mmCIF file of C-alpha atoms in Angstrom:
data_model
loop_
_atom_site.group_PDB
_atom_site.id
_atom_site.type_symbol
_atom_site.label_atom_id
_atom_site.label_comp_id
_atom_site.label_asym_id
_atom_site.label_seq_id
_atom_site.Cartn_x
_atom_site.Cartn_y
_atom_site.Cartn_z
ATOM 1 C CA MET A 1 -22.310 7.188 -2.198
ATOM 2 C CA GLY A 2 -23.103 9.314 0.806
ATOM 3 C CA ALA A 3 -20.727 11.929 2.174
ATOM 4 C CA ALA A 4 -19.379 9.550 4.817
ATOM 5 C CA MET A 5 -18.544 6.839 2.277
ATOM 6 C CA ARG A 6 -16.802 9.330 -0.013
ATOM 7 C CA ARG A 7 -14.568 10.421 2.856
ATOM 8 C CA ILE A 8 -13.879 6.803 3.852
ATOM 9 C CA HIS A 9 -12.790 5.978 0.301
ATOM 10 C CA ALA A 10 -10.572 9.063 0.242
ATOM 11 C CA GLY A 11 -9.068 7.812 3.504
ATOM 12 C CA ASN A 12 -8.395 4.400 1.943
ATOM 13 C CA ALA A 13 -6.628 5.979 -1.017
ATOM 14 C CA LEU A 14 -4.518 8.322 1.117
ATOM 15 C CA SER A 15 -3.527 5.634 3.625
ATOM 16 C CA ALA A 16 -2.434 3.354 0.763
ATOM 17 C CA PHE A 17 -0.544 6.259 -0.783
ATOM 18 C CA GLY A 18 1.362 6.737 2.478
ATOM 19 C CA LEU A 19 2.204 3.023 2.623
ATOM 20 C CA GLY A 20 3.464 2.896 -0.959
ATOM 21 C CA PHE A 21 5.286 6.198 -0.515
ATOM 22 C CA THR A 22 7.858 4.971 2.008
ATOM 23 C CA VAL A 23 7.704 1.239 2.831
ATOM 24 C CA PRO A 24 9.423 0.045 -0.400
ATOM 25 C CA TYR A 25 12.410 2.215 0.531
ATOM 26 C CA LEU A 26 12.727 1.294 4.209
ATOM 27 C CA TYR A 27 15.494 -1.247 3.669
ATOM 28 C CA VAL A 28 17.621 1.075 1.528
ATOM 29 C CA TYR A 29 17.062 3.961 3.923
ATOM 30 C CA VAL A 30 18.143 2.072 7.051
ATOM 31 C CA ALA A 31 20.940 -0.053 5.573
ATOM 32 C CA GLN A 32 22.574 2.404 3.185
ATOM 33 C CA VAL A 33 21.413 5.959 3.738
ATOM 34 C CA ARG A 34 21.634 5.838 7.526
ATOM 35 C CA GLY A 35 24.533 3.366 7.352
ATOM 36 C CA LEU A 36 23.081 1.034 9.999
ATOM 37 C CA GLY A 37 23.751 -2.144 8.025
ATOM 38 C CA ALA A 38 21.735 -4.968 6.503
ATOM 39 C CA MET A 39 21.037 -6.658 9.847
ATOM 40 C CA THR A 40 19.418 -3.569 11.354
ATOM 41 C CA ALA A 41 17.432 -3.025 8.155
ATOM 42 C CA GLY A 42 16.177 -6.609 8.334
ATOM 43 C CA LEU A 43 15.203 -6.089 11.967
ATOM 44 C CA VAL A 44 13.285 -2.954 11.012
ATOM 45 C CA LEU A 45 11.223 -4.881 8.461
ATOM 46 C CA ALA A 46 10.650 -7.664 10.999
ATOM 47 C CA VAL A 47 9.592 -5.163 13.682
ATOM 48 C CA PHE A 48 7.296 -3.442 11.193
ATOM 49 C CA ALA A 49 5.470 -6.748 10.622
ATOM 50 C CA ALA A 50 5.639 -7.940 14.253
ATOM 51 C CA ALA A 51 4.054 -4.723 15.536
ATOM 52 C CA ALA A 52 1.035 -5.418 13.345
ATOM 53 C CA LEU A 53 0.708 -8.954 14.706
ATOM 54 C CA ILE A 54 0.846 -7.640 18.276
ATOM 55 C CA VAL A 55 -1.751 -4.871 17.995
ATOM 56 C CA LEU A 56 -4.348 -6.500 15.736
ATOM 57 C CA PRO A 57 -5.763 -8.886 18.397
ATOM 58 C CA PHE A 58 -6.523 -5.833 20.568
ATOM 59 C CA ALA A 59 -7.665 -3.567 17.735
ATOM 60 C CA GLY A 60 -10.828 -5.546 17.083
ATOM 61 C CA ARG A 61 -12.041 -5.268 20.655
ATOM 62 C CA ALA A 62 -11.260 -1.550 20.686
ATOM 63 C CA ILE A 63 -13.276 -1.040 17.497
ATOM 64 C CA VAL A 64 -16.216 -2.951 18.971
ATOM 65 C CA ARG A 65 -16.134 -0.957 22.227
ATOM 66 C CA ARG A 66 -15.268 2.519 20.965
ATOM 67 C CA GLY A 67 -16.315 2.455 17.333
ATOM 68 C CA PRO A 68 -14.052 2.405 14.261
ATOM 69 C CA LEU A 69 -13.585 6.172 13.905
ATOM 70 C CA PRO A 70 -11.827 6.868 17.248
ATOM 71 C CA VAL A 71 -9.592 3.820 16.703
ATOM 72 C CA LEU A 72 -8.751 5.016 13.190
ATOM 73 C CA LEU A 73 -7.834 8.488 14.450
ATOM 74 C CA ALA A 74 -5.539 6.985 17.121
ATOM 75 C CA ALA A 75 -3.896 4.803 14.455
ATOM 76 C CA LEU A 76 -3.341 7.847 12.246
ATOM 77 C CA VAL A 77 -1.686 9.749 15.104
ATOM 78 C CA ALA A 78 0.630 6.775 15.756
ATOM 79 C CA SER A 79 1.446 6.497 12.049
ATOM 80 C CA ALA A 80 2.217 10.201 11.720
ATOM 81 C CA LEU A 81 4.541 10.106 14.746
ATOM 82 C CA GLY A 82 6.209 6.927 13.455
ATOM 83 C CA ALA A 83 6.756 8.349 9.962
ATOM 84 C CA LEU A 84 8.176 11.621 11.244
ATOM 85 C CA GLY A 85 10.368 9.790 13.753
ATOM 86 C CA LEU A 86 11.768 7.503 11.042
ATOM 87 C CA GLY A 87 12.772 10.467 8.942
ATOM 88 C CA LEU A 88 14.687 12.019 11.845
ATOM 89 C CA SER A 89 16.167 8.841 13.357
ATOM 90 C CA GLY A 90 19.864 8.178 13.039
ATOM 91 C CA GLN A 91 20.333 5.504 15.695
ATOM 92 C CA ALA A 92 19.300 1.855 15.536
ATOM 93 C CA TRP A 93 17.129 1.981 18.679
ATOM 94 C CA SER A 94 15.136 5.009 17.503
ATOM 95 C CA VAL A 95 14.647 3.535 14.022
ATOM 96 C CA LEU A 96 13.282 0.314 15.523
ATOM 97 C CA ILE A 97 10.889 2.127 17.873
ATOM 98 C CA THR A 98 9.506 4.444 15.207
ATOM 99 C CA ALA A 99 9.185 1.581 12.703
ATOM 100 C CA ALA A 100 7.133 -0.347 15.270
ATOM 101 C CA LEU A 101 4.911 2.713 15.783
ATOM 102 C CA LEU A 102 4.368 3.140 12.054
ATOM 103 C CA GLY A 103 3.741 -0.586 11.508
ATOM 104 C CA ALA A 104 1.222 -0.774 14.337
ATOM 105 C CA GLY A 105 -0.638 2.328 13.168
ATOM 106 C CA GLN A 106 -0.920 1.207 9.572
ATOM 107 C CA ALA A 107 -2.047 -2.285 10.584
ATOM 108 C CA VAL A 108 -4.928 -0.924 12.673
ATOM 109 C CA MET A 109 -6.097 1.346 9.846
ATOM 110 C CA GLN A 110 -7.200 -1.637 7.743
ATOM 111 C CA PRO A 111 -9.869 -3.151 10.034
ATOM 112 C CA ALA A 112 -10.985 0.297 11.199
ATOM 113 C CA LEU A 113 -11.630 1.500 7.650
ATOM 114 C CA ALA A 114 -13.229 -1.838 6.717
ATOM 115 C CA THR A 115 -15.609 -1.567 9.673
ATOM 116 C CA MET A 116 -16.509 1.994 8.681
ATOM 117 C CA ILE A 117 -17.421 0.682 5.223
ATOM 118 C CA VAL A 118 -19.612 -1.986 6.830
ATOM 119 C CA ASP A 119 -21.377 0.593 9.018
ATOM 120 C CA CYS A 120 -21.997 2.944 6.075
ATOM 121 C CA SER A 121 -23.249 0.331 3.604
ATOM 122 C CA THR A 122 -26.016 -2.226 3.254
ATOM 123 C CA SER A 123 -25.954 -5.733 1.815
ATOM 124 C CA ASP A 124 -27.016 -4.109 -1.494
ATOM 125 C CA THR A 125 -24.022 -1.775 -1.703
ATOM 126 C CA ARG A 126 -21.336 -3.587 0.311
ATOM 127 C CA SER A 127 -19.720 -5.548 -2.525
ATOM 128 C CA ARG A 128 -19.395 -2.419 -4.651
ATOM 129 C CA SER A 129 -18.017 -0.445 -1.697
ATOM 130 C CA PHE A 130 -15.294 -3.000 -0.984
ATOM 131 C CA ALA A 131 -14.466 -3.218 -4.703
ATOM 132 C CA MET A 132 -13.987 0.552 -4.709
ATOM 133 C CA GLN A 133 -11.807 0.257 -1.592
ATOM 134 C CA PHE A 134 -9.548 -2.312 -3.264
ATOM 135 C CA PHE A 135 -9.341 -0.261 -6.457
ATOM 136 C CA LEU A 136 -8.333 2.894 -4.585
ATOM 137 C CA GLN A 137 -5.850 1.033 -2.378
ATOM 138 C CA ASN A 138 -4.007 -0.316 -5.419
ATOM 139 C CA LEU A 139 -4.118 3.066 -7.106
ATOM 140 C CA GLY A 140 -2.775 4.744 -3.956
ATOM 141 C CA LEU A 141 0.011 2.174 -3.542
ATOM 142 C CA GLY A 142 1.069 2.531 -7.166
ATOM 143 C CA VAL A 143 1.023 6.317 -7.230
ATOM 144 C CA GLY A 144 2.754 6.523 -3.835
ATOM 145 C CA GLY A 145 5.543 4.182 -4.901
ATOM 146 C CA LEU A 146 6.014 6.025 -8.196
ATOM 147 C CA ILE A 147 6.254 9.478 -6.620
ATOM 148 C CA GLY A 148 8.361 8.279 -3.693
ATOM 149 C CA GLY A 149 10.849 6.627 -6.037
ATOM 150 C CA HIS A 150 11.400 9.899 -7.874
ATOM 151 C CA LEU A 151 11.895 11.910 -4.679
ATOM 152 C CA VAL A 152 14.563 9.819 -2.973
ATOM 153 C CA ASP A 153 18.291 10.082 -3.539
ATOM 154 C CA THR A 154 20.473 7.582 -1.673
ATOM 155 C CA SER A 155 23.291 10.115 -1.567
ATOM 156 C CA ARG A 156 21.198 12.619 0.421
ATOM 157 C CA VAL A 157 19.662 11.859 3.818
ATOM 158 C CA SER A 158 17.557 15.009 3.474
ATOM 159 C CA SER A 159 15.602 13.484 0.560
ATOM 160 C CA PHE A 160 14.438 10.630 2.813
ATOM 161 C CA THR A 161 13.698 13.038 5.663
ATOM 162 C CA LEU A 162 11.469 14.931 3.230
ATOM 163 C CA LEU A 163 9.857 11.660 2.132
ATOM 164 C CA PHE A 164 8.878 10.649 5.665
ATOM 165 C CA ALA A 165 7.807 14.208 6.521
ATOM 166 C CA ILE A 166 5.415 14.193 3.550
ATOM 167 C CA GLU A 167 4.053 10.826 4.694
ATOM 168 C CA ALA A 168 3.473 12.232 8.196
ATOM 169 C CA ALA A 169 1.700 15.232 6.643
ATOM 170 C CA VAL A 170 -0.560 12.864 4.655
ATOM 171 C CA PHE A 171 -1.577 11.108 7.877
ATOM 172 C CA LEU A 172 -2.241 14.449 9.580
ATOM 173 C CA LEU A 173 -4.386 15.484 6.607
ATOM 174 C CA LEU A 174 -6.253 12.205 6.999
ATOM 175 C CA ILE A 175 -6.942 12.988 10.660
ATOM 176 C CA VAL A 176 -8.584 16.260 9.625
ATOM 177 C CA LEU A 177 -10.532 14.588 6.808
ATOM 178 C CA MET A 178 -11.770 11.607 8.815
ATOM 179 C CA SER A 179 -12.751 13.820 11.751
ATOM 180 C CA THR A 180 -15.471 15.241 9.490
ATOM 181 C CA VAL A 181 -17.074 11.828 8.878
ATOM 182 C CA ARG A 182 -20.536 11.488 10.389
ATOM 183 C CA MET A 183 -21.041 7.801 10.990
ATOM 184 C CA PRO A 184 -24.545 6.272 11.112
ATOM 185 C CA HIS A 185 -25.501 4.706 14.411
ATOM 186 C CA ALA A 186 -24.061 1.217 14.820
ATOM 187 C CA PRO A 187 -24.380 -0.936 17.964
ATOM 188 C CA HIS A 188 -21.228 -1.240 20.056
ATOM 189 C CA ILE A 189 -20.354 -3.661 22.798
ATOM 190 C CA GLU A 190 -21.938 -1.524 25.539
ATOM 191 C CA GLU A 191 -25.323 -2.169 23.908
ATOM 192 C CA ALA A 192 -24.641 -5.896 23.537
ATOM 193 C CA PRO A 193 -24.123 -8.550 26.227
ATOM 194 C CA SER A 194 -20.983 -7.659 28.140
ATOM 195 C CA GLY A 195 -17.921 -9.869 28.013
ATOM 196 C CA SER A 196 -14.171 -9.805 28.224
ATOM 197 C CA ALA A 197 -11.827 -9.589 25.269
ATOM 198 C CA ARG A 198 -11.175 -13.307 25.672
ATOM 199 C CA GLY A 199 -14.910 -13.909 25.540
ATOM 200 C CA GLY A 200 -15.147 -12.000 22.260
ATOM 201 C CA TRP A 201 -12.472 -14.185 20.697
ATOM 202 C CA LYS A 202 -14.098 -17.310 22.111
ATOM 203 C CA ARG A 203 -17.444 -16.378 20.563
ATOM 204 C CA MET A 204 -15.806 -15.725 17.220
ATOM 205 C CA LEU A 205 -13.875 -19.011 17.290
ATOM 206 C CA GLY A 206 -17.180 -20.731 17.999
ATOM 207 C CA ASN A 207 -18.423 -19.507 14.627
ATOM 208 C CA ARG A 208 -17.314 -22.446 12.485
ATOM 209 C CA ALA A 209 -17.985 -20.640 9.232
ATOM 210 C CA MET A 210 -15.710 -17.768 10.283
ATOM 211 C CA VAL A 211 -12.963 -20.192 11.308
ATOM 212 C CA GLN A 212 -13.182 -21.896 7.916
ATOM 213 C CA LEU A 213 -13.085 -18.508 6.180
ATOM 214 C CA CYS A 214 -9.952 -17.563 8.153
ATOM 215 C CA VAL A 215 -8.249 -20.816 7.078
ATOM 216 C CA LEU A 216 -9.266 -20.103 3.492
ATOM 217 C CA GLY A 217 -8.028 -16.507 3.823
ATOM 218 C CA PHE A 218 -4.651 -17.664 5.105
ATOM 219 C CA VAL A 219 -4.200 -19.929 2.067
ATOM 220 C CA LEU A 220 -5.324 -17.131 -0.268
ATOM 221 C CA PHE A 221 -2.828 -14.613 1.078
ATOM 222 C CA PHE A 222 -0.033 -17.154 1.487
ATOM 223 C CA ALA A 223 -0.330 -18.442 -2.091
ATOM 224 C CA CYS A 224 -0.601 -15.035 -3.750
ATOM 225 C CA TYR A 225 0.401 -11.869 -1.895
ATOM 226 C CA GLY A 226 2.991 -13.691 0.193
ATOM 227 C CA GLN A 227 4.870 -14.673 -2.994
ATOM 228 C CA PHE A 228 4.796 -11.476 -5.042
ATOM 229 C CA GLU A 229 8.022 -9.859 -3.921
ATOM 230 C CA SER A 230 9.771 -12.920 -2.501
ATOM 231 C CA GLY A 231 9.356 -16.430 -3.864
ATOM 232 C CA LEU A 232 7.903 -15.552 -7.259
ATOM 233 C CA SER A 233 10.482 -12.852 -7.984
ATOM 234 C CA ALA A 234 13.328 -15.157 -6.848
ATOM 235 C CA TYR A 235 11.949 -17.936 -9.058
ATOM 236 C CA GLY A 236 11.670 -15.554 -12.007
ATOM 237 C CA VAL A 237 15.276 -14.414 -11.740
ATOM 238 C CA GLU A 238 16.825 -17.811 -11.003
ATOM 239 C CA ALA A 239 14.657 -20.219 -13.024
ATOM 240 C CA ALA A 240 13.137 -18.096 -15.791
ATOM 241 C CA GLY A 241 16.144 -15.797 -16.192
ATOM 242 C CA VAL A 242 14.019 -12.648 -16.311
ATOM 243 C CA SER A 243 15.513 -9.236 -15.656
ATOM 244 C CA THR A 244 14.635 -6.895 -12.799
ATOM 245 C CA SER A 245 12.839 -4.677 -15.317
ATOM 246 C CA THR A 246 10.618 -7.659 -16.189
ATOM 247 C CA LEU A 247 9.768 -8.042 -12.503
ATOM 248 C CA GLY A 248 8.676 -4.416 -12.526
ATOM 249 C CA THR A 249 6.640 -5.028 -15.664
ATOM 250 C CA GLY A 250 4.948 -7.978 -13.982
ATOM 251 C CA LEU A 251 3.946 -5.887 -10.973
ATOM 252 C CA ALA A 252 2.716 -3.160 -13.314
ATOM 253 C CA ALA A 253 0.660 -5.746 -15.230
ATOM 254 C CA ASN A 254 -0.865 -6.888 -11.943
ATOM 255 C CA THR A 255 -1.898 -3.352 -10.979
ATOM 256 C CA LEU A 256 -3.119 -2.546 -14.497
ATOM 257 C CA MET A 257 -5.292 -5.670 -14.566
ATOM 258 C CA ILE A 258 -6.907 -4.680 -11.266
ATOM 259 C CA VAL A 259 -7.521 -1.092 -12.391
ATOM 260 C CA VAL A 260 -8.951 -2.125 -15.777
ATOM 261 C CA ALA A 261 -10.942 -5.196 -14.723
ATOM 262 C CA GLN A 262 -12.225 -4.335 -11.240
ATOM 263 C CA PHE A 263 -15.651 -2.945 -12.088
ATOM 264 C CA ALA A 264 -16.219 -5.149 -15.133
ATOM 265 C CA VAL A 265 -15.544 -8.165 -12.911
ATOM 266 C CA LEU A 266 -17.819 -6.731 -10.226
ATOM 267 C CA ARG A 267 -20.821 -6.910 -12.554
ATOM 268 C CA PHE A 268 -20.055 -10.601 -13.088
ATOM 269 C CA VAL A 269 -19.490 -11.665 -9.478
ATOM 270 C CA GLU A 270 -22.325 -9.690 -7.849
ATOM 271 C CA ARG A 271 -24.885 -12.306 -8.888
ATOM 272 C CA ARG A 272 -22.758 -15.394 -8.333
ATOM 273 C CA ARG A 273 -22.392 -17.476 -5.202
ATOM 274 C CA ARG A 274 -19.500 -16.050 -3.220
ATOM 275 C CA THR A 275 -17.898 -19.418 -2.530
ATOM 276 C CA ARG A 276 -18.120 -20.364 -6.217
ATOM 277 C CA VAL A 277 -16.330 -17.123 -7.111
ATOM 278 C CA ILE A 278 -13.554 -17.923 -4.603
ATOM 279 C CA ALA A 279 -13.313 -21.466 -5.982
ATOM 280 C CA ALA A 280 -12.953 -20.036 -9.502
ATOM 281 C CA VAL A 281 -10.131 -17.811 -8.264
ATOM 282 C CA GLY A 282 -8.327 -20.922 -6.997
ATOM 283 C CA LEU A 283 -8.515 -22.465 -10.466
ATOM 284 C CA LEU A 284 -7.410 -19.195 -12.071
ATOM 285 C CA TRP A 285 -4.391 -18.949 -9.787
ATOM 286 C CA ALA A 286 -3.510 -22.601 -10.467
ATOM 287 C CA ALA A 287 -3.366 -21.620 -14.148
ATOM 288 C CA ALA A 288 -1.165 -18.646 -13.198
ATOM 289 C CA TRP A 289 1.310 -20.948 -11.428
ATOM 290 C CA VAL A 290 1.305 -23.276 -14.448
ATOM 291 C CA ALA A 291 2.238 -20.270 -16.609
ATOM 292 C CA ALA A 292 5.039 -19.467 -14.170
ATOM 293 C CA GLY A 293 6.141 -23.096 -14.398
ATOM 294 C CA TYR A 294 6.339 -22.838 -18.175
ATOM 295 C CA ALA A 295 8.384 -19.622 -17.865
ATOM 296 C CA GLY A 296 11.047 -21.267 -15.721
ATOM 297 C CA LEU A 297 10.857 -24.971 -16.540
ATOM 298 C CA GLY A 298 9.714 -24.974 -20.168
ATOM 299 C CA HIS A 299 12.061 -25.012 -23.125
ATOM 300 C CA GLY A 300 10.675 -22.058 -25.044
ATOM 301 C CA SER A 301 12.428 -18.863 -26.055
ATOM 302 C CA GLN A 302 13.301 -16.131 -23.588
ATOM 303 C CA GLU A 303 10.565 -13.968 -25.088
ATOM 304 C CA MET A 304 7.981 -16.692 -24.426
ATOM 305 C CA ALA A 305 9.283 -17.160 -20.888
ATOM 306 C CA THR A 306 9.020 -13.418 -20.247
ATOM 307 C CA ALA A 307 5.471 -13.280 -21.629
ATOM 308 C CA ALA A 308 4.420 -16.261 -19.495
ATOM 309 C CA PHE A 309 5.969 -14.745 -16.383
ATOM 310 C CA VAL A 310 4.249 -11.377 -16.867
ATOM 311 C CA SER A 311 0.947 -13.159 -17.567
ATOM 312 C CA THR A 312 1.291 -14.865 -14.167
ATOM 313 C CA TYR A 313 1.099 -11.498 -12.438
ATOM 314 C CA ALA A 314 -1.801 -10.415 -14.667
ATOM 315 C CA LEU A 315 -3.798 -13.575 -13.831
ATOM 316 C CA PHE A 316 -3.172 -12.966 -10.141
ATOM 317 C CA GLY A 317 -4.558 -9.444 -10.605
ATOM 318 C CA LEU A 318 -7.730 -10.782 -12.226
ATOM 319 C CA GLY A 319 -8.227 -13.131 -9.272
ATOM 320 C CA GLU A 320 -7.673 -10.291 -6.815
ATOM 321 C CA ALA A 321 -10.323 -8.216 -8.595
ATOM 322 C CA MET A 322 -12.770 -11.112 -8.181
ATOM 323 C CA LEU A 323 -11.975 -11.502 -4.481
ATOM 324 C CA SER A 324 -12.252 -7.856 -3.399
ATOM 325 C CA PRO A 325 -16.086 -7.645 -3.658
ATOM 326 C CA THR A 326 -16.458 -11.188 -2.318
ATOM 327 C CA VAL A 327 -14.326 -11.964 0.747
ATOM 328 C CA ALA A 328 -14.541 -8.725 2.755
ATOM 329 C CA PRO A 329 -18.370 -8.483 2.511
ATOM 330 C CA LEU A 330 -18.555 -12.143 3.568
ATOM 331 C CA VAL A 331 -16.519 -11.390 6.699
ATOM 332 C CA ALA A 332 -18.970 -8.582 7.490
ATOM 333 C CA ASP A 333 -22.026 -10.803 6.922
ATOM 334 C CA LEU A 334 -20.646 -13.507 9.230
ATOM 335 C CA ALA A 335 -20.161 -11.028 12.091
ATOM 336 C CA PRO A 336 -22.946 -10.712 14.691
ATOM 337 C CA GLU A 337 -24.439 -7.250 15.008
ATOM 338 C CA GLY A 338 -21.963 -4.860 16.600
ATOM 339 C CA GLU A 339 -18.927 -7.137 16.231
ATOM 340 C CA ALA A 340 -17.771 -6.364 12.685
ATOM 341 C CA GLY A 341 -14.627 -4.739 14.092
ATOM 342 C CA GLN A 342 -13.642 -7.937 15.910
ATOM 343 C CA TYR A 343 -14.122 -10.026 12.765
ATOM 344 C CA ASN A 344 -12.340 -7.552 10.487
ATOM 345 C CA SER A 345 -9.368 -7.419 12.860
ATOM 346 C CA ALA A 346 -9.199 -11.213 13.085
ATOM 347 C CA PHE A 347 -9.171 -11.511 9.315
ATOM 348 C CA ALA A 348 -6.516 -8.785 9.067
ATOM 349 C CA LEU A 349 -4.442 -10.767 11.583
ATOM 350 C CA VAL A 350 -4.738 -13.894 9.416
ATOM 351 C CA LYS A 351 -3.613 -11.860 6.411
ATOM 352 C CA GLN A 352 -0.628 -10.478 8.308
ATOM 353 C CA LEU A 353 0.430 -13.971 9.390
ATOM 354 C CA ALA A 354 0.250 -15.219 5.806
ATOM 355 C CA LEU A 355 2.265 -12.249 4.562
ATOM 356 C CA ALA A 356 4.911 -12.917 7.214
ATOM 357 C CA LEU A 357 5.198 -16.670 6.546
ATOM 358 C CA GLY A 358 4.791 -16.530 2.768
ATOM 359 C CA PRO A 359 8.191 -14.965 1.987
ATOM 360 C CA ALA A 360 9.933 -17.108 4.627
ATOM 361 C CA VAL A 361 8.726 -20.307 2.932
ATOM 362 C CA GLY A 362 8.486 -19.201 -0.681
ATOM 363 C CA GLY A 363 11.717 -17.208 -0.923
ATOM 364 C CA PRO A 364 14.172 -20.107 -0.445
ATOM 365 C CA MET A 365 12.004 -22.496 -2.475
ATOM 366 C CA GLY A 366 11.631 -20.084 -5.374
ATOM 367 C CA ALA A 367 15.361 -19.446 -5.495
ATOM 368 C CA SER A 368 16.579 -23.061 -5.465
ATOM 369 C CA LEU A 369 13.765 -25.667 -5.578
ATOM 370 C CA HIS A 370 12.124 -24.576 -8.808
ATOM 371 C CA ALA A 371 9.890 -27.530 -9.720
ATOM 372 C CA PRO A 372 8.785 -28.259 -6.106
ATOM 373 C CA TYR A 373 8.001 -24.552 -5.702
ATOM 374 C CA ILE A 374 5.618 -24.519 -8.677
ATOM 375 C CA VAL A 375 3.984 -27.837 -7.733
ATOM 376 C CA THR A 376 3.506 -26.682 -4.126
ATOM 377 C CA PHE A 377 1.661 -23.515 -5.104
ATOM 378 C CA VAL A 378 -0.407 -25.161 -7.821
ATOM 379 C CA LEU A 379 -1.625 -27.481 -5.052
ATOM 380 C CA PHE A 380 -2.197 -24.532 -2.701
ATOM 381 C CA SER A 381 -4.302 -22.849 -5.396
ATOM 382 C CA LEU A 382 -6.375 -25.975 -5.968
ATOM 383 C CA GLY A 383 -6.742 -26.168 -2.196
ATOM 384 C CA ILE A 384 -8.403 -22.741 -2.325
ATOM 385 C CA SER A 385 -11.121 -24.189 -4.556
ATOM 386 C CA VAL A 386 -11.652 -27.169 -2.249
ATOM 387 C CA LEU A 387 -11.831 -25.000 0.873
ATOM 388 C CA ALA A 388 -14.254 -22.598 -0.827
ATOM 389 C CA VAL A 389 -16.641 -25.407 -1.787
ATOM 390 C CA ARG A 390 -16.527 -26.766 1.779
ATOM 391 C CA LEU A 391 -17.206 -23.302 3.186
ATOM 392 C CA GLY A 392 -20.248 -22.974 0.930
ATOM 393 C CA ARG A 393 -21.883 -25.941 2.701
ATOM 394 C CA ARG A 394 -21.764 -24.089 6.012
ATOM 395 C CA LEU A 395 -23.061 -20.694 4.869
ATOM 396 C CA THR A 396 -26.679 -19.653 4.816
ATOM 397 C CA ALA A 397 -28.312 -18.600 1.547
ATOM 398 C CA GLU A 398 -28.144 -14.935 2.616
ATOM 399 C CA GLN A 399 -24.411 -15.192 3.295
ATOM 400 C CA ASP A 400 -23.434 -17.059 0.124
ATOM 401 C CA ARG A 401 -26.072 -15.600 -2.221
ATOM 402 C CA PRO A 402 -27.111 -12.206 -0.820
ATOM 403 C CA TRP A 403 -28.654 -11.170 -4.150
ATOM 404 C CA SER A 404 -31.105 -14.102 -4.034
ATOM 405 C CA ALA A 405 -32.318 -13.094 -0.585
ATOM 406 C CA ARG A 406 -33.023 -9.571 -1.849
ATOM 407 C CA THR A 407 -34.870 -10.998 -4.860
ATOM 408 C CA ARG A 408 -37.128 -13.073 -2.569
ATOM 409 C CA ILE A 409 -37.918 -10.028 -0.422
ATOM 410 C CA VAL A 410 -38.992 -7.994 -3.451
ATOM 411 C CA ALA A 411 -40.985 -10.942 -4.854
ATOM 412 C CA ARG A 412 -42.972 -11.137 -1.611
ATOM 413 C CA GLY A 413 -43.898 -7.489 -1.850
ATOM 414 C CA GLY A 414 -41.297 -6.172 0.610
ATOM 415 C CA ALA A 415 -38.624 -3.568 0.098
ATOM 416 C CA ALA A 416 -34.902 -3.996 -0.041
ATOM 417 C CA PRO A 417 -32.984 -2.487 2.869
ATOM 418 C CA SER A 418 -32.464 1.221 2.508
ATOM 419 C CA GLU A 419 -29.098 2.912 2.402
ATOM 420 C CA PRO A 420 -27.921 4.311 5.761
ATOM 421 C CA VAL A 421 -28.498 8.026 5.963
ATOM 422 C CA THR A 422 -25.328 10.042 6.394
ATOM 423 C CA ALA A 423 -25.077 13.734 6.989
ATOM 424 C CA GLU A 424 -22.871 16.040 5.013
ATOM 425 C CA ALA A 425 -20.118 17.475 7.149
#
């Protein structure tokens, strides 16, 4: 990796650390520590998600026009102000405003960092770069949540003020770190045919392959990430009778699978058709939902139900490790030159929508409609495989099998694309 990519990966890890450091404790902080009640706490979580949905449609155009680095720095400033404001807020209105600021800033970080990875990588190195991003994000989330959980004390407001102050300091440190990144030249919208923001979205929606990938992405996020801490946990408690500690073990198994398997899986998927890898993930996740079904609807012992439930989370983690070097590089390869930011932001918006709707649908089903819940998400997972196969018919060979295109270039006596040159800061 060049110096720029090393700093980008450090930024990914630190931004994920900040997210895991405070977000899991937002509800407790607002409802109990600040004494603002469950309704206000629910509104804070809703505002946190809604702010992301509002800013992401504009973030892509800003990245295309200004470049990802200035947009990232603005998002970090907003996040630092939001985090610090949350730690000092004692009134409902100020908590809502600062939560919106933090949610908007953290949402914009994702496509900005993804676009920086695209600009600093080639088709040869992109899958590995996005796999490293996913690995570091999960590591940062896990470490942040672990440390944050040991710092907070619900009997002391000052412990939460310290928590949010540390998060703000992390974002300020990120501003300093990312300011040293020297990005390679990448075309922006001023060098491309001019057009309005609406025109940029219209061009993207005219790309049928990208539209199909967004539909596929929505189903992916809805059927997996959107169920982790809502429908699946409710199903586990109500149907499988697992304890809260088992839920924690399941999440730990998910993270451990990603950390252990990520780079071993990468060696396998790098020379496979991307759409076939996604289709295999659909089948793998269908098996995960069948295991969850056995945990709650089977007639085995409690030990067997617990093992099956934890294995569900582990199988999800294996699928996630297969997707990380597959989906994000495909989004980048579908984007016309200079418009990676627009495409990354659109895909982030799809993800945010799925994460908002997933708990709303899955939570009530998982808690009370146990068999329909499992059947529904087995079908969703199989739908992933169907959508992936259909997407493969629309992609070019270079988009679905980038390794084969490089092999043909070398066979004809050419050279594979060189790595972008980045300067040490």
